[in-house]
Amino acid sequence: MSISGSTRILAVFGDPIAHSLSPHMQNPALQQAGINAVYVACHIPAKKIGDAVAAIRALDFWGANLTVPLKEVVCPHLDELDADARLIGAVNTIVNDEGRLIGYNTDVYGFLSSLSIDLEFDPAGKRVLILGAGGACRALVVALGRSGAQELRIANRTFSRGEALAAEFATVFGETQFSAYHLDHNDLGRALDGADLVVNASSVGLKGNNFIGYPWEAMPQGIPVLDIVYSTSDTPFVATAKSKGHPATSGLGMLAGQGERAFRLWTGVEPPQGVMRQCLMSR
Ligand code: ATR
């Protein structure tokens, strides 16, 4: 990669950030597309988000990605939020449009592209069980609601949080039925009845842990499983699902998909096909 006087700067902001896989997939994609830009990782604690957004303006960055814990707190600092980002209340991509900073949430696209590519799954008319009801869950709910899912069942450790999320989005996606479940053996058994897809949107698996008491025997035969936790080897939930005969994928495909969408928003061109995925899979 040769850096010149006109090289554009892209960055990912987060805390922690040194482990980020995004530079490892964005730089090869930029290079292969022949785009004179470089993608770097910046350690930005939440209390510095205002300064970091000001730096995008001052240094004329082309754009940025945001990760934990900045996706929500960045919103009030931007000039505009696209419709999905507003609904989700979180931004993972900023585009610097001649000084105007616009926030997007490309996790919606990343999730849908992984469902399609990794699991050949179309959510239209389907019943989906989501495990978890935190920040990461909101992008998935918007993706599934927009795609015309018939029913979203949200099972969360803190029942009231899942219930509140279901109630909030029931008013947004009138065609989709929402319900909340406890994250226990019996309630999950009920939630799995007739389900077409299970998504882990919780942080279970981040530290190598798995769900305790998950009713595998209640899983409809062969339904696909997507775990948004990303890992180059199978997450514990994905590994168990596969061992029980379910097609299953971790969040690597989603990570590549959200990156591809961000690339297109910044550069205006399609990223070279499959490059980001390959970079992640080969790590
Ligand atoms: P994120 O932005 O990654 O979604 P979050 O908003 O803190 O992070 O949400 C984490 C999700 O994982 C929540 O649904 C959380 O459940 P609670 O709402 O009960 O906190 C869930 N979670 C975290 N650790 C868990 C565990 N050990 N067992 C079950 N669910 C867990």
Coordinates of C-alpha atoms in Angstrom, one line a residue, residues 18-263:
A18 CA -6.5 -3.3 19.4
H19 CA -8.2 -6.7 18.7
S20 CA -10.4 -5.3 15.9
L21 CA -10.6 -7.4 12.8
S22 CA -11.9 -4.5 10.6
P23 CA -8.5 -3.1 9.5
H24 CA -7.6 -6.7 8.4
M25 CA -10.5 -6.8 6.0
Q26 CA -11.0 -3.2 5.0
N27 CA -7.4 -2.5 3.9
P28 CA -7.1 -5.5 1.6
A29 CA -10.5 -4.6 0.1
L30 CA -9.4 -1.0 -0.5
Q31 CA -6.1 -2.1 -2.0
Q32 CA -7.7 -4.6 -4.3
A33 CA -10.3 -2.0 -5.4
G34 CA -7.4 0.4 -6.2
I35 CA -8.8 3.0 -3.8
N36 CA -6.2 5.4 -2.3
A37 CA -7.4 5.2 1.3
V38 CA -6.1 3.7 4.6
Y39 CA -8.2 2.2 7.4
V40 CA -6.8 2.5 11.0
A41 CA -8.0 1.6 14.5
C42 CA -8.3 4.4 17.1
H43 CA -8.7 3.8 20.8
I44 CA -11.6 6.1 21.8
P45 CA -13.2 5.8 25.3
A46 CA -16.8 6.8 25.5
K47 CA -16.1 10.1 27.2
K48 CA -13.9 11.2 24.2
I49 CA -16.6 10.6 21.6
G50 CA -17.3 14.3 21.1
D51 CA -13.6 15.0 20.4
A52 CA -13.3 12.0 18.1
V53 CA -16.3 13.2 16.0
A54 CA -14.8 16.7 15.9
A55 CA -11.5 15.0 14.7
I56 CA -13.4 13.4 11.8
R57 CA -14.5 16.9 10.7
A58 CA -11.1 18.6 11.4
L59 CA -8.9 16.0 9.8
D60 CA -11.4 15.4 7.0
F61 CA -11.6 11.6 7.5
W62 CA -13.6 9.9 4.7
G63 CA -15.7 8.1 7.4
A64 CA -15.5 5.8 10.4
N65 CA -16.9 2.7 12.0
L66 CA -18.0 2.6 15.6
T67 CA -17.9 -0.4 17.9
V68 CA -18.4 -1.0 21.6
P69 CA -19.1 1.2 23.6
L70 CA -19.7 4.1 21.1
K71 CA -22.5 3.0 18.8
E72 CA -25.2 4.7 21.0
V73 CA -23.3 7.6 22.5
V74 CA -22.2 8.9 19.1
C75 CA -25.7 9.6 17.8
P76 CA -26.2 13.2 19.2
H77 CA -22.9 14.3 17.8
L78 CA -23.8 13.6 14.2
D79 CA -25.6 15.9 11.7
E80 CA -28.1 13.2 10.4
L81 CA -29.1 9.6 11.1
D82 CA -30.5 7.4 8.4
A83 CA -33.9 5.8 9.1
D84 CA -32.5 2.4 10.4
A85 CA -29.9 4.0 12.7
R86 CA -32.6 6.2 14.2
L87 CA -34.9 3.3 14.8
I88 CA -32.1 1.2 16.3
G89 CA -30.7 4.1 18.3
A90 CA -27.2 3.1 17.3
V91 CA -24.7 3.9 14.5
N92 CA -21.8 1.7 13.4
T93 CA -20.8 3.7 10.3
I94 CA -20.3 7.5 9.8
V95 CA -20.0 8.9 6.3
N96 CA -18.4 12.3 5.9
D97 CA -20.3 13.9 3.1
E98 CA -18.4 17.1 2.5
G99 CA -18.4 18.0 6.2
R100 CA -21.9 16.7 6.9
L101 CA -21.6 13.6 9.2
I102 CA -24.3 11.0 8.5
G103 CA -24.8 8.0 10.7
Y104 CA -25.8 4.6 9.4
N105 CA -26.3 1.1 10.9
T106 CA -24.9 -1.4 8.5
D107 CA -25.4 -4.3 10.9
V108 CA -28.9 -4.7 9.5
Y109 CA -27.4 -5.4 6.0
G110 CA -24.6 -7.6 7.5
F111 CA -27.1 -9.8 9.4
L112 CA -29.4 -10.2 6.4
S113 CA -26.5 -11.0 4.0
S114 CA -25.1 -13.6 6.4
L115 CA -28.6 -15.2 6.7
S116 CA -28.7 -15.4 3.0
I117 CA -25.2 -16.4 2.2
D118 CA -24.3 -18.6 5.1
L119 CA -27.7 -20.2 5.9
E120 CA -29.7 -19.6 2.6
F121 CA -32.5 -18.2 4.9
D122 CA -35.1 -15.7 3.9
P123 CA -36.9 -14.3 6.9
A124 CA -40.1 -13.3 5.0
G125 CA -43.1 -15.0 6.7
K126 CA -40.9 -16.9 9.2
R127 CA -40.9 -17.3 13.0
V128 CA -37.7 -16.4 14.6
L129 CA -36.5 -16.9 18.2
I130 CA -34.0 -14.3 19.3
L131 CA -31.9 -15.0 22.5
G132 CA -31.0 -11.7 24.1
A133 CA -32.5 -8.2 24.2
G134 CA -29.5 -5.8 24.5
G135 CA -28.1 -3.2 22.1
A136 CA -27.0 -5.7 19.5
C137 CA -30.5 -7.2 19.3
R138 CA -32.1 -4.0 18.0
A139 CA -30.4 -4.1 14.6
L140 CA -31.6 -7.7 14.2
V141 CA -35.1 -6.9 15.1
V142 CA -35.2 -4.1 12.6
A143 CA -33.7 -6.3 9.9
L144 CA -36.2 -9.1 10.5
G145 CA -39.2 -6.7 10.9
R146 CA -38.3 -4.9 7.6
S147 CA -37.9 -8.3 5.9
G148 CA -41.5 -9.3 6.8
A149 CA -40.8 -11.9 9.4
Q150 CA -44.1 -13.3 10.6
E151 CA -43.2 -13.6 14.3
L152 CA -40.3 -12.5 16.6
R153 CA -40.0 -14.3 19.9
I154 CA -37.5 -12.6 22.2
A155 CA -36.1 -14.6 25.1
N156 CA -34.0 -12.7 27.6
R157 CA -32.4 -13.4 31.0
T158 CA -34.0 -10.2 32.3
F159 CA -37.6 -10.8 31.1
S160 CA -38.7 -7.2 31.5
R161 CA -36.0 -6.0 29.0
G162 CA -37.2 -8.5 26.4
E163 CA -40.8 -7.5 27.0
A164 CA -40.0 -3.8 26.6
L165 CA -38.2 -4.4 23.4
A166 CA -41.1 -6.5 22.0
A167 CA -43.6 -3.8 22.9
E168 CA -41.5 -1.0 21.4
F169 CA -41.0 -2.8 18.0
A170 CA -44.6 -4.1 17.9
T171 CA -45.7 -0.5 17.3
V172 CA -43.1 -0.1 14.5
F173 CA -43.6 -3.4 12.6
G174 CA -47.4 -3.9 12.6
E175 CA -47.3 -7.0 10.4
T176 CA -44.9 -8.9 12.7
Q177 CA -46.1 -10.5 15.9
F178 CA -43.9 -10.0 18.9
S179 CA -43.7 -11.9 22.2
A180 CA -41.3 -12.2 25.1
Y181 CA -40.1 -15.3 26.9
H182 CA -37.9 -16.2 29.9
L183 CA -34.5 -17.6 29.2
D184 CA -35.2 -20.9 31.0
H185 CA -35.7 -24.5 29.8
N186 CA -39.5 -24.6 29.9
D187 CA -40.1 -21.2 28.4
L188 CA -37.5 -21.7 25.6
G189 CA -39.2 -25.0 24.9
R190 CA -42.4 -23.1 24.2
A191 CA -40.6 -20.4 22.2
L192 CA -39.0 -23.1 20.0
D193 CA -42.4 -24.6 19.0
G194 CA -42.7 -24.0 15.2
A195 CA -39.6 -21.8 15.1
D196 CA -37.8 -21.5 11.7
L197 CA -34.6 -19.9 12.9
V198 CA -32.7 -19.3 16.2
V199 CA -30.4 -16.3 16.6
N200 CA -28.1 -15.7 19.6
A201 CA -28.0 -11.9 20.0
S202 CA -26.8 -12.1 23.6
S203 CA -23.2 -12.0 24.9
V204 CA -23.4 -15.7 25.8
G205 CA -20.4 -17.2 24.0
L206 CA -18.2 -14.1 24.1
K207 CA -16.1 -15.7 26.8
G208 CA -16.4 -19.3 25.5
N209 CA -19.5 -19.9 27.6
N210 CA -22.7 -21.6 26.4
F211 CA -26.4 -21.5 27.4
I212 CA -27.1 -23.6 30.4
G213 CA -30.2 -25.8 30.2
Y214 CA -31.0 -24.9 26.5
P215 CA -33.7 -27.3 25.4
W216 CA -32.0 -28.8 22.3
E217 CA -34.6 -31.6 22.3
A218 CA -37.3 -29.0 21.5
M219 CA -35.5 -27.6 18.4
P220 CA -37.5 -28.3 15.2
Q221 CA -35.4 -30.6 13.1
G222 CA -32.7 -29.0 11.0
I223 CA -33.6 -25.3 11.6
P224 CA -30.7 -22.9 11.1
V225 CA -28.8 -21.1 13.9
L226 CA -27.0 -17.9 13.7
D227 CA -24.8 -16.7 16.6
I228 CA -23.8 -13.0 16.3
V229 CA -20.7 -13.7 18.5
Y230 CA -17.8 -13.9 16.0
S231 CA -15.0 -16.2 16.2
T232 CA -12.7 -17.9 13.6
S233 CA -13.6 -21.2 15.2
D234 CA -17.2 -22.2 16.0
T235 CA -18.7 -20.6 19.1
P236 CA -19.9 -23.1 21.7
F237 CA -23.5 -22.5 20.6
V238 CA -22.7 -23.0 16.9
A239 CA -20.6 -26.1 17.7
T240 CA -23.5 -27.7 19.7
A241 CA -26.0 -26.7 17.0
K242 CA -23.9 -28.4 14.3
S243 CA -23.4 -31.5 16.4
K244 CA -27.2 -31.8 16.6
G245 CA -27.6 -31.5 12.8
H246 CA -28.5 -27.8 12.5
P247 CA -26.9 -25.6 9.8
A248 CA -25.1 -22.9 11.9
T249 CA -22.8 -20.0 11.6
S250 CA -21.0 -17.5 13.9
G251 CA -21.0 -13.8 13.4
L252 CA -18.0 -13.6 11.0
G253 CA -20.3 -13.5 7.9
M254 CA -22.3 -10.6 9.6
L255 CA -19.0 -8.8 10.4
A256 CA -17.9 -9.1 6.7
G257 CA -21.4 -8.0 5.5
Q258 CA -21.6 -4.9 7.7
G259 CA -18.1 -4.0 6.5
E260 CA -19.0 -4.4 2.8
R261 CA -22.0 -2.1 3.2
A262 CA -19.8 0.5 5.0
F263 CA -17.2 0.3 2.2

